Amino acid sequence: DTAVSQTPKYLVTQMGNDKSIKCEQNLGHDTMYWYKQDSKKFLKIMFSYNNKELIINETVPNRFSPKSPDKAHLNLHINSLELGDSAVYFCASSQTKPNYSGNTIYFGEGSWLTVV
Amino acid sequence: QQQVKQSPQSLIVQKGGISIINCAYENTAFDYFPWYQQFPGKGPALLIAIRPDVSEKKEGRFTISFNKSAKQFSLHIMDSQPGDSATYFCAAKGGRGTYKYIFGTGTRLKVLA
């Protein structure tokens, strides 16, 4: 069973389109994330939800909107896609543990977005 | 303050050699330091992690050395194998009660057979 699964794996779309990437985790974790990895492999956090509440919202264009219908799902919707949005988007999850500093992040396999 | 600086950007090692990747940070509030391994076409996967109250952690061929006073930590891969060829990321968690991990810029390791 895949722990963090995201769909689609590959997405090629034209500029100006709107697209969504879906993510589900079956680990029972309470925190989910979206990371963006650019062509230079830099991994940058975009959003994080804890128990469906938005807790991290980095400087990301308003065209990106996350939605967490429940603890196990975190979707990413992107409006008016631009060439610069081409990247790999990783969904991830972790479990917060009170009085414990280390919470392993488990990543999905990524969604390769190409905007043409 | 929120950066984690990683070096080298790329590394080529002969099979059986030692691979060493270094990271440095500024924020003393960071309280957890994992290393992730990423193969092409896959997501990063946790390799090994350390907390700042420990100076060294070893798991098989992988060792983290942590120098709290210097605010540096490094990954050592002993007896490097071609199967270790991947991109390695160090990371730092922003302190108790936070959920934010800051990742280093990655090191592409190639182990020659």
GROMACS .gro file of N, CA and C in nm, chain A residues 3 33 41 67 77 86 96 104 115:
model
   27
    3ALA      N    1   0.191   0.483   0.097
    3ALA     CA    2   0.159   0.559   0.217
    3ALA      C    3   0.104   0.697   0.182
   33TYR      N    4   0.150   1.834   0.383
   33TYR     CA    5   0.228   1.942   0.324
   33TYR      C    6   0.223   1.937   0.171
   41LYS      N    7   1.634   2.115  -0.835
   41LYS     CA    8   1.611   2.021  -0.725
   41LYS      C    9   1.586   2.089  -0.590
   67LYS      N   10  -0.658   2.270  -0.043
   67LYS     CA   11  -0.785   2.239   0.024
   67LYS      C   12  -0.769   2.106   0.095
   77HIS      N   13  -0.496   2.319  -0.589
   77HIS     CA   14  -0.556   2.370  -0.711
   77HIS      C   15  -0.475   2.490  -0.760
   86SER      N   16   0.594   2.520  -1.390
   86SER     CA   17   0.647   2.388  -1.423
   86SER      C   18   0.746   2.344  -1.317
   96THR      N   19   0.237   1.475   1.432
   96THR     CA   20   0.293   1.554   1.540
   96THR      C   21   0.288   1.472   1.668
  104THR      N   22   0.903   1.260   1.142
  104THR     CA   23   0.946   1.223   1.008
  104THR      C   24   0.843   1.264   0.905
  115VAL      N   25   0.401   2.307  -1.794
  115VAL     CA   26   0.311   2.406  -1.854
  115VAL      C   27   0.373   2.451  -1.986
   0.00000   0.00000   0.00000
